[in-house]
Amino acid sequence: ELMYTDPKRYSFLFQSYVQLTMLQLHTYKSAMPYKIMERSVFSARCFIENMKRTKLLKDVELVVLEDWYDWCIQNANIVTDLI
């Protein structure tokens, strides 16, 4: 709710938490050989880009989110199919 009432203030916090929970979902060990997810850690890139274009993020916040995203992609061994 805070994100929608004051997006300039809460976009960074919200997106940081979204990326954390997406990483947790992607790396969760499942007994099944597949997972069905509405969104993935990869969709975070689209939201970060939108926040950048709409100037909801400060430069330093953008750098942190991009670095966090890049780390997730490079280190978490996330594999997707059927995007």
CSV table of N, CA and C in Angstrom, one decimal:
chain,number,residue,atom,x,y,z
A,1,GLU,N,0.8,-1.2,0.0
A,1,GLU,CA,0.0,0.0,0.0
A,1,GLU,C,0.9,1.3,0.0
A,2,LEU,N,1.9,1.3,0.8
A,2,LEU,CA,2.8,2.4,0.8
A,2,LEU,C,3.4,2.8,-0.5
A,3,MET,N,3.7,1.7,-1.3
A,3,MET,CA,4.3,1.9,-2.6
A,3,MET,C,3.4,2.7,-3.5
A,4,TYR,N,2.1,2.5,-3.4
A,4,TYR,CA,1.1,3.2,-4.2
A,4,TYR,C,0.7,4.5,-3.7
A,5,THR,N,0.8,4.8,-2.4
A,5,THR,CA,0.5,6.1,-1.9
A,5,THR,C,1.6,7.1,-2.0
A,6,ASP,N,2.9,6.6,-2.0
A,6,ASP,CA,4.1,7.5,-2.1
A,6,ASP,C,5.2,6.7,-2.8
A,7,PRO,N,5.0,6.5,-4.1
A,7,PRO,CA,5.9,5.7,-4.9
A,7,PRO,C,7.4,6.3,-4.9
A,8,LYS,N,7.5,7.6,-4.9
A,8,LYS,CA,8.9,8.2,-4.9
A,8,LYS,C,9.6,7.7,-3.7
A,9,ARG,N,9.0,7.6,-2.6
A,9,ARG,CA,9.6,7.3,-1.3
A,9,ARG,C,9.8,5.8,-1.2
A,10,TYR,N,8.9,5.0,-1.6
A,10,TYR,CA,8.9,3.6,-1.3
A,10,TYR,C,9.2,2.6,-2.5
A,11,SER,N,9.5,3.1,-3.7
A,11,SER,CA,9.8,2.3,-4.8
A,11,SER,C,11.0,1.4,-4.6
A,12,PHE,N,12.1,2.0,-4.1
A,12,PHE,CA,13.3,1.3,-3.8
A,12,PHE,C,13.1,0.2,-2.8
A,13,LEU,N,12.5,0.5,-1.7
A,13,LEU,CA,12.2,-0.5,-0.6
A,13,LEU,C,11.4,-1.6,-1.2
A,14,PHE,N,10.3,-1.3,-1.9
A,14,PHE,CA,9.4,-2.3,-2.4
A,14,PHE,C,10.1,-3.2,-3.4
A,15,GLN,N,10.8,-2.6,-4.3
A,15,GLN,CA,11.5,-3.5,-5.3
A,15,GLN,C,12.6,-4.3,-4.7
A,16,SER,N,13.3,-3.8,-3.7
A,16,SER,CA,14.3,-4.6,-3.0
A,16,SER,C,13.7,-5.8,-2.4
A,17,TYR,N,12.5,-5.6,-1.8
A,17,TYR,CA,11.9,-6.8,-1.1
A,17,TYR,C,11.3,-7.7,-2.2
A,18,VAL,N,10.8,-7.2,-3.3
A,18,VAL,CA,10.3,-8.1,-4.4
A,18,VAL,C,11.5,-9.0,-4.9
A,19,GLN,N,12.6,-8.4,-5.1
A,19,GLN,CA,13.7,-9.1,-5.6
A,19,GLN,C,14.2,-10.2,-4.6
A,20,LEU,N,14.2,-9.9,-3.4
A,20,LEU,CA,14.5,-10.9,-2.3
A,20,LEU,C,13.5,-12.0,-2.4
A,21,THR,N,12.2,-11.8,-2.4
A,21,THR,CA,11.2,-12.8,-2.3
A,21,THR,C,11.3,-13.7,-3.6
A,22,MET,N,11.5,-13.0,-4.8
A,22,MET,CA,11.7,-13.8,-6.0
A,22,MET,C,12.9,-14.7,-6.0
A,23,LEU,N,14.0,-14.2,-5.5
A,23,LEU,CA,15.2,-15.1,-5.3
A,23,LEU,C,14.9,-16.2,-4.4
A,24,GLN,N,14.2,-16.0,-3.3
A,24,GLN,CA,13.8,-17.1,-2.4
A,24,GLN,C,13.0,-18.1,-3.1
A,25,LEU,N,12.0,-17.7,-3.9
A,25,LEU,CA,11.1,-18.6,-4.6
A,25,LEU,C,11.9,-19.4,-5.7
A,26,HIS,N,12.8,-18.7,-6.4
A,26,HIS,CA,13.6,-19.4,-7.4
A,26,HIS,C,14.5,-20.5,-6.8
A,27,THR,N,15.1,-20.2,-5.6
A,27,THR,CA,16.1,-21.1,-5.1
A,27,THR,C,15.5,-22.1,-4.1
A,28,TYR,N,14.2,-22.0,-3.8
A,28,TYR,CA,13.5,-22.9,-2.9
A,28,TYR,C,13.6,-24.4,-3.5
A,29,LYS,N,14.0,-25.3,-2.7
A,29,LYS,CA,14.1,-26.7,-3.1
A,29,LYS,C,12.7,-27.3,-3.1
A,30,SER,N,12.3,-27.8,-4.2
A,30,SER,CA,11.0,-28.4,-4.3
A,30,SER,C,11.1,-29.9,-4.6
A,31,ALA,N,10.1,-30.6,-4.1
A,31,ALA,CA,10.1,-32.0,-4.4
A,31,ALA,C,9.7,-32.3,-5.9
A,32,MET,N,9.1,-31.3,-6.5
A,32,MET,CA,8.7,-31.5,-7.9
A,32,MET,C,9.8,-31.0,-8.8
A,33,PRO,N,9.8,-31.5,-10.0
A,33,PRO,CA,10.9,-31.1,-11.0
A,33,PRO,C,10.6,-29.7,-11.6
A,34,TYR,N,9.5,-29.1,-11.3
A,34,TYR,CA,9.2,-27.8,-11.9
A,34,TYR,C,8.5,-26.9,-10.9
A,35,LYS,N,8.5,-25.6,-11.2
A,35,LYS,CA,7.7,-24.6,-10.4
A,35,LYS,C,7.0,-23.7,-11.4
A,36,ILE,N,5.8,-23.4,-11.0
A,36,ILE,CA,5.0,-22.5,-11.8
A,36,ILE,C,4.9,-21.2,-11.1
A,37,MET,N,5.4,-20.1,-11.7
A,37,MET,CA,5.5,-18.8,-11.1
A,37,MET,C,4.8,-17.7,-12.0
A,38,GLU,N,4.1,-16.8,-11.4
A,38,GLU,CA,3.5,-15.7,-12.1
A,38,GLU,C,4.6,-14.8,-12.6
A,39,ARG,N,5.5,-14.5,-11.8
A,39,ARG,CA,6.6,-13.6,-12.1
A,39,ARG,C,7.9,-14.2,-11.7
A,40,SER,N,9.0,-13.8,-12.3
A,40,SER,CA,10.3,-14.3,-11.9
A,40,SER,C,11.3,-13.2,-11.5
A,41,VAL,N,12.4,-13.6,-11.1
A,41,VAL,CA,13.5,-12.6,-10.8
A,41,VAL,C,13.8,-11.8,-12.1
A,42,PHE,N,13.6,-12.4,-13.2
A,42,PHE,CA,13.9,-11.7,-14.5
A,42,PHE,C,12.9,-10.6,-14.7
A,43,SER,N,11.7,-10.7,-14.3
A,43,SER,CA,10.8,-9.6,-14.5
A,43,SER,C,11.1,-8.4,-13.7
A,44,ALA,N,12.0,-8.5,-12.7
A,44,ALA,CA,12.4,-7.4,-11.9
A,44,ALA,C,13.1,-6.4,-12.7
A,45,ARG,N,13.8,-6.9,-13.7
A,45,ARG,CA,14.6,-6.0,-14.7
A,45,ARG,C,13.6,-5.0,-15.3
A,46,CYS,N,12.4,-5.4,-15.7
A,46,CYS,CA,11.4,-4.6,-16.4
A,46,CYS,C,10.9,-3.5,-15.4
A,47,PHE,N,10.7,-3.9,-14.2
A,47,PHE,CA,10.2,-3.0,-13.2
A,47,PHE,C,11.3,-1.9,-12.8
A,48,ILE,N,12.5,-2.4,-12.7
A,48,ILE,CA,13.6,-1.4,-12.4
A,48,ILE,C,13.7,-0.4,-13.6
A,49,GLU,N,13.6,-0.9,-14.8
A,49,GLU,CA,13.7,0.0,-16.0
A,49,GLU,C,12.6,1.0,-16.0
A,50,ASN,N,11.4,0.6,-15.6
A,50,ASN,CA,10.2,1.5,-15.6
A,50,ASN,C,10.4,2.5,-14.5
A,51,MET,N,10.9,2.1,-13.3
A,51,MET,CA,11.1,3.1,-12.2
A,51,MET,C,12.2,4.1,-12.6
A,52,LYS,N,13.2,3.6,-13.4
A,52,LYS,CA,14.3,4.5,-13.9
A,52,LYS,C,13.7,5.6,-14.8
A,53,ARG,N,12.9,5.1,-15.8
A,53,ARG,CA,12.3,6.0,-16.8
A,53,ARG,C,11.3,7.0,-16.2
A,54,THR,N,10.6,6.6,-15.2
A,54,THR,CA,9.6,7.4,-14.5
A,54,THR,C,10.2,8.2,-13.4
A,55,LYS,N,11.5,8.1,-13.2
A,55,LYS,CA,12.3,8.9,-12.2
A,55,LYS,C,11.8,8.7,-10.8
A,56,LEU,N,11.4,7.4,-10.5
A,56,LEU,CA,11.0,7.1,-9.1
A,56,LEU,C,12.1,6.7,-8.2
A,57,LEU,N,13.3,6.5,-8.8
A,57,LEU,CA,14.5,6.1,-8.1
A,57,LEU,C,15.6,7.1,-8.2
A,58,LYS,N,16.3,7.3,-7.1
A,58,LYS,CA,17.5,8.1,-7.1
A,58,LYS,C,18.6,7.3,-7.8
A,59,ASP,N,19.6,8.0,-8.2
A,59,ASP,CA,20.7,7.3,-8.9
A,59,ASP,C,21.3,6.2,-8.1
A,60,VAL,N,21.6,6.5,-6.8
A,60,VAL,CA,22.2,5.5,-5.9
A,60,VAL,C,21.3,4.3,-5.7
A,61,GLU,N,20.0,4.5,-5.7
A,61,GLU,CA,19.0,3.4,-5.5
A,61,GLU,C,19.0,2.6,-6.8
A,62,LEU,N,19.1,3.2,-7.9
A,62,LEU,CA,19.1,2.5,-9.2
A,62,LEU,C,20.4,1.6,-9.2
A,63,VAL,N,21.5,2.1,-8.8
A,63,VAL,CA,22.7,1.3,-8.9
A,63,VAL,C,22.6,0.1,-7.9
A,64,VAL,N,22.1,0.3,-6.8
A,64,VAL,CA,21.9,-0.8,-5.8
A,64,VAL,C,21.0,-1.9,-6.4
A,65,LEU,N,19.8,-1.5,-6.9
A,65,LEU,CA,18.9,-2.5,-7.5
A,65,LEU,C,19.5,-3.2,-8.7
A,66,GLU,N,20.2,-2.5,-9.5
A,66,GLU,CA,20.8,-3.1,-10.7
A,66,GLU,C,21.9,-4.1,-10.3
A,67,ASP,N,22.7,-3.7,-9.3
A,67,ASP,CA,23.8,-4.6,-8.8
A,67,ASP,C,23.2,-5.8,-8.1
A,68,TRP,N,22.2,-5.6,-7.4
A,68,TRP,CA,21.5,-6.7,-6.7
A,68,TRP,C,20.9,-7.7,-7.7
A,69,TYR,N,20.2,-7.1,-8.7
A,69,TYR,CA,19.7,-8.0,-9.8
A,69,TYR,C,20.8,-8.7,-10.5
A,70,ASP,N,21.9,-8.1,-10.9
A,70,ASP,CA,23.0,-8.7,-11.6
A,70,ASP,C,23.6,-9.8,-10.7
A,71,TRP,N,23.7,-9.6,-9.4
A,71,TRP,CA,24.3,-10.6,-8.5
A,71,TRP,C,23.3,-11.8,-8.5
A,72,CYS,N,22.0,-11.6,-8.5
A,72,CYS,CA,21.1,-12.7,-8.5
A,72,CYS,C,21.2,-13.6,-9.7
A,73,ILE,N,21.3,-12.9,-10.9
A,73,ILE,CA,21.4,-13.6,-12.1
A,73,ILE,C,22.7,-14.4,-12.3
A,74,GLN,N,23.8,-13.8,-11.8
A,74,GLN,CA,25.1,-14.4,-12.0
A,74,GLN,C,25.4,-15.5,-10.9
A,75,ASN,N,24.8,-15.4,-9.8
A,75,ASN,CA,25.2,-16.3,-8.7
A,75,ASN,C,24.2,-17.3,-8.2
A,76,ALA,N,22.9,-17.1,-8.5
A,76,ALA,CA,21.9,-17.9,-7.9
A,76,ALA,C,21.5,-19.2,-8.8
A,77,ASN,N,22.1,-19.3,-9.9
A,77,ASN,CA,21.9,-20.5,-10.7
A,77,ASN,C,20.4,-20.7,-11.0
A,78,ILE,N,19.8,-19.6,-11.5
A,78,ILE,CA,18.3,-19.6,-11.8
A,78,ILE,C,18.1,-20.0,-13.3
A,79,VAL,N,17.3,-21.0,-13.4
A,79,VAL,CA,17.0,-21.5,-14.8
A,79,VAL,C,15.5,-21.4,-15.0
A,80,THR,N,15.2,-20.9,-16.2
A,80,THR,CA,13.7,-20.8,-16.5
A,80,THR,C,13.4,-21.5,-17.8
A,81,ASP,N,12.2,-21.9,-17.9
A,81,ASP,CA,11.7,-22.5,-19.2
A,81,ASP,C,10.3,-21.8,-19.4
A,82,LEU,N,9.9,-21.9,-20.6
A,82,LEU,CA,8.5,-21.5,-21.0
A,82,LEU,C,8.1,-20.1,-20.6
A,83,ILE,N,9.0,-19.2,-20.8
A,83,ILE,CA,8.7,-17.8,-20.5
A,83,ILE,C,7.7,-17.3,-21.6
